[in-house]
XYZ file of C-alpha atoms in Angstrom:
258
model
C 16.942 8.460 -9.695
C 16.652 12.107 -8.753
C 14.261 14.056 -7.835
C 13.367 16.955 -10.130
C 11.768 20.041 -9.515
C 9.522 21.824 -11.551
C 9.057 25.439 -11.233
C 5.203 25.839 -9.935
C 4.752 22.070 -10.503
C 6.087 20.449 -7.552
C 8.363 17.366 -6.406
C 8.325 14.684 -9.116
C 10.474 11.313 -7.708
C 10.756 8.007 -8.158
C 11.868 4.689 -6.203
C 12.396 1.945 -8.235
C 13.883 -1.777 -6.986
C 13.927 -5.382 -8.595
C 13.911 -8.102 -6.529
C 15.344 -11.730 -8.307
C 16.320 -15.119 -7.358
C 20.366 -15.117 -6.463
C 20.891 -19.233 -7.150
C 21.836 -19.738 -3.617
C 18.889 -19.666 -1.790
C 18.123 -15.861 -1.331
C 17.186 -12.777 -3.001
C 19.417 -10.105 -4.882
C 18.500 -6.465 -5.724
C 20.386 -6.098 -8.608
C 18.112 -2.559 -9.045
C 17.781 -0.486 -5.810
C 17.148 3.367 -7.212
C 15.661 6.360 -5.371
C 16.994 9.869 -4.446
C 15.374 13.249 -2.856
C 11.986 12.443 -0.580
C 12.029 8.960 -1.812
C 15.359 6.876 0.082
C 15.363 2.990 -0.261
C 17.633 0.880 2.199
C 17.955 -2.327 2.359
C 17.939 -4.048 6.080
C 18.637 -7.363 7.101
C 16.882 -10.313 5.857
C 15.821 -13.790 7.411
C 16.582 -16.651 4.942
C 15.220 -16.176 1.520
C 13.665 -13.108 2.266
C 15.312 -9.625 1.349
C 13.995 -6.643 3.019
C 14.274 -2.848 2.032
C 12.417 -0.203 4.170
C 11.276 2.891 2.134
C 12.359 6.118 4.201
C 11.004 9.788 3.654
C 13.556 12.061 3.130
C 11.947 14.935 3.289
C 8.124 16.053 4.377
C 5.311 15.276 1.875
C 4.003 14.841 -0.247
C 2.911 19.158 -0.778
C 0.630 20.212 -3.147
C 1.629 19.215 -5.992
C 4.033 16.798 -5.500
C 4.036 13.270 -7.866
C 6.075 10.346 -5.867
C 5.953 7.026 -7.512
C 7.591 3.879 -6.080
C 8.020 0.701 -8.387
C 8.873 -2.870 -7.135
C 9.724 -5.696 -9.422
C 9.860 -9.183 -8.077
C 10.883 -11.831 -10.707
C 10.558 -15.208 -9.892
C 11.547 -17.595 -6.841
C 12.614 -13.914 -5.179
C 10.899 -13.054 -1.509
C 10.793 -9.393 -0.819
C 9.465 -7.590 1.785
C 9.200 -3.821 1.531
C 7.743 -1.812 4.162
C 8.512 1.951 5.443
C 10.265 3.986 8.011
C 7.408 6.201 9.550
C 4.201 7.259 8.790
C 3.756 9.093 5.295
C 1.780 12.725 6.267
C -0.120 14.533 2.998
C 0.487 18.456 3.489
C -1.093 21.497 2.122
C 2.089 23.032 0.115
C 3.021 26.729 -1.150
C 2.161 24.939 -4.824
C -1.678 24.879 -5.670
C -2.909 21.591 -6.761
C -3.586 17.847 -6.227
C -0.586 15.756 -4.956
C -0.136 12.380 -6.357
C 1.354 9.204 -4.676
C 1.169 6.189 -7.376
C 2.394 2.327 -6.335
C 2.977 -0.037 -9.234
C 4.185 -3.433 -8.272
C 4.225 -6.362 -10.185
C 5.166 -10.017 -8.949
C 5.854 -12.690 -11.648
C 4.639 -16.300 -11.077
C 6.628 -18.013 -7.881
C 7.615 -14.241 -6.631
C 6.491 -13.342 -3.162
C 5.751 -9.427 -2.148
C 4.673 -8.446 1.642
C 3.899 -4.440 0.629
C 3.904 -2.846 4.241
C 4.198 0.311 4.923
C 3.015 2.514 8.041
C 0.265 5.089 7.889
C -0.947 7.739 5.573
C -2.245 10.397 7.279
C -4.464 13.181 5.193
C -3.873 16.361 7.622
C -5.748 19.703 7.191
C -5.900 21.375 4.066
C -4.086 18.444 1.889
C -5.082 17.236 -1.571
C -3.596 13.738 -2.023
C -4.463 11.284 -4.769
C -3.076 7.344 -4.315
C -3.088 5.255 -6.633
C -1.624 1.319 -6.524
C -1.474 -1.147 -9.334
C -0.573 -4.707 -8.443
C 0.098 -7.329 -11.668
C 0.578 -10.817 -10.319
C 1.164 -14.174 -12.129
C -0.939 -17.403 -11.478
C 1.230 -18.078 -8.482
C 2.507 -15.313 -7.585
C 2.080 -14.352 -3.630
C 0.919 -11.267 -2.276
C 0.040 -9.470 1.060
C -0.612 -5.495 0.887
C -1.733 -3.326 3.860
C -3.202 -0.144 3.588
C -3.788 2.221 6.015
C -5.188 5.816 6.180
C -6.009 8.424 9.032
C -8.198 11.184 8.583
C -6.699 14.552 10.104
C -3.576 14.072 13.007
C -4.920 14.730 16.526
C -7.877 17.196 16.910
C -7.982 18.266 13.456
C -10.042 17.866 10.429
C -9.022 15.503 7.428
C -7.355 16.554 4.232
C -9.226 15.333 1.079
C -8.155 12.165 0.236
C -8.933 10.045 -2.840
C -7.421 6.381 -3.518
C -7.809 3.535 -6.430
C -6.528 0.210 -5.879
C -6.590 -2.287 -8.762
C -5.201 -6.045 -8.544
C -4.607 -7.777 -11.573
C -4.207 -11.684 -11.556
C -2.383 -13.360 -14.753
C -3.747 -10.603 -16.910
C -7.509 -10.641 -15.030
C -8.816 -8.104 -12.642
C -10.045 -9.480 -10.109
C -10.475 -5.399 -7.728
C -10.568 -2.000 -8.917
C -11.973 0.167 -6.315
C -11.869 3.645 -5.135
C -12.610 5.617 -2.201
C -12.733 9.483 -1.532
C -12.670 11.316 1.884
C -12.572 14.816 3.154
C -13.182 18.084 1.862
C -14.842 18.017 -1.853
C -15.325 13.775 -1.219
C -18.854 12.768 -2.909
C -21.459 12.754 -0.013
C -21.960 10.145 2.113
C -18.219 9.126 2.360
C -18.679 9.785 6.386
C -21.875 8.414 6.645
C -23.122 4.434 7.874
C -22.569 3.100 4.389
C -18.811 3.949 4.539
C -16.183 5.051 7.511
C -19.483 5.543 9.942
C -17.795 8.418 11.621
C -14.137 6.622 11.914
C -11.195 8.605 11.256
C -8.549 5.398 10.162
C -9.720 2.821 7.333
C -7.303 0.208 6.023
C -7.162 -2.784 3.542
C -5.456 -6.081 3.640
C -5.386 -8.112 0.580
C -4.153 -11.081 0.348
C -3.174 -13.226 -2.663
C -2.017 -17.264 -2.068
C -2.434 -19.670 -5.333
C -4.318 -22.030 -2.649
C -7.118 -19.899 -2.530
C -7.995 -20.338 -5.948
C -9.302 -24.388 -5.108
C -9.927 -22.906 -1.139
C -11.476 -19.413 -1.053
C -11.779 -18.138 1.666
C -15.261 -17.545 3.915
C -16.910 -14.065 3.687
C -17.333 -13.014 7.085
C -16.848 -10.470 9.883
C -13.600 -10.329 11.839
C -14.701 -8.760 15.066
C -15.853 -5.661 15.333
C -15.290 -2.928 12.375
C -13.865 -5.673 10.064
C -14.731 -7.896 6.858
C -12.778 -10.400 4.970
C -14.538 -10.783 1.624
C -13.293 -13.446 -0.912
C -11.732 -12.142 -4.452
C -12.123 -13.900 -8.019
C -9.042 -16.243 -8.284
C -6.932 -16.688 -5.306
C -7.198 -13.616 -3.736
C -9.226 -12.481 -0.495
C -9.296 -8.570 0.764
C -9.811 -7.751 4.542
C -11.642 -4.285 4.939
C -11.580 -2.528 8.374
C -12.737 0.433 10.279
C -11.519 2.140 13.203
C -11.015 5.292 15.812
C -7.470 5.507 15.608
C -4.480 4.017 13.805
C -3.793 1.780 16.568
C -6.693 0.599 16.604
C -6.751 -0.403 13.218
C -3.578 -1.991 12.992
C -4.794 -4.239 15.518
C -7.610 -4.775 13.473
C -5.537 -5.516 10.233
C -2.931 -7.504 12.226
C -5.670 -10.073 13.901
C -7.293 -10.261 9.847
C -3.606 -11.456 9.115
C -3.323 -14.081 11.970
C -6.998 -15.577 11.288
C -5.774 -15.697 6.969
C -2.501 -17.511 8.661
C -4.565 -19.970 10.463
């Protein structure tokens, strides 16, 4: 798909694959679109599994700027899609809120692992994300988000994101958070990121924990797992610093695992 370009109106692009059982044992990508700041490439995969790594082609997103990636995963297909580098929100030459939108649906007997590496909010951004997951009955799922407030020694963009999970039609999360300049008060305060710069999400979605939830608890220090209607359980964490938090996230995963 290209990118188009919209005079005062920013970047608008689009990434699109589909992911489908090939018969043999594997997964095909009989759809693998994307062009301009959005670049899909498919990498090796390990049995079943086919893997594509998102890669920025270009900084962004600017003010402005509308990228939307789409991932389709029929049945019996394994994909796992994760990304390059870290994704940076910039202030652009083009006034206005930029918009990053994930929709990804899984049907019933897909598997998704959604993966990608940062997003940092620097300086004097405006970034809206927004993710939409539809998932069948027994469908899998595992999603990480992560976001950093500001790059080194420098205050945060403003930052606003919505994630909503639907499961065989039901919604079982719909939340939103706002950071940074213009953010409702409070979002740096004890109730929320406490003074952290990097907050993430893992959610999790197995058909097992529908008749095994999982237990509500803390995961050492900075991190919750919390257990979703259906079979779905979402890992919240806190942290200093992207490392940090990826630790965090990546120890949530392991104790989920076991």
């Amino acid at each position: 798909m290209d990118a188009v370009t919209a005079p005062g109106a920013g970047v608008r692009a689009t990434a699109r694959l589909v992911a489908r059982d090939d018969g043999r044992g594997g997964t095909a990508l009989p759809v693998l679109e994307s062009d301009g700041p959005l670049a899909l490439r498919r990498t090796r995969g390990s049995g079943p599994e086919a893997r594509v790594m998102l890669v920025g082609a270009m900084s962004g997103p600017l003010g402005g700027d509308h990228f939307t990636v789409e991932a389709d995963v029929l049945g019996g297909a394994r994909l796992r899609l994760g990304s390059a580098a870290a994704t940076i929100a910039l202030p652009g030459q083009t006034k206005g809120e930029a918009r990053y939108d994930v929709r990804i649906t899984v049907a019933d007997g897909g598997e998704l692992h959604w993966l990608p590496e940062q997003l940092i909010s620097a300086a004097g951004s405006d970034l809206h994300v927004a993710t939409r997951i539809d998932l069948g009955a027994t469908s899998r799922l595992v999603l990480r988000e992560e976001q950093v407030l500001g790059r080194a020694g420098e205050e945060p963009g403003r930052l606003s994101s919505r994630l909503v999970l639907r499961v065989a039609g039901r919604t079982v999360l719909d939340q939103e958070l706002a950071c940074g300049p213009g953010a409702p008060g409070g979002w740096d305060g004890p109730a929320v990121l406490a003074g952290h710069r990097a907050v993430g999400q893992l959610l999790v979605v197995r058909p097992e924990f529908a008749e095994e939830p999982v237990t509500a608890q803390m995961l050492g220090e900075g991190a919750a797992v919390v257990p979703l209607a259906g079979p779905a359980a979402l890992v919240t964490a806190v942290a200093p610093d992207a490392l940090f938090l990826r630790r965090l996230l990546d120890e949530a995963l392991a104790a989920l695992d076991g």
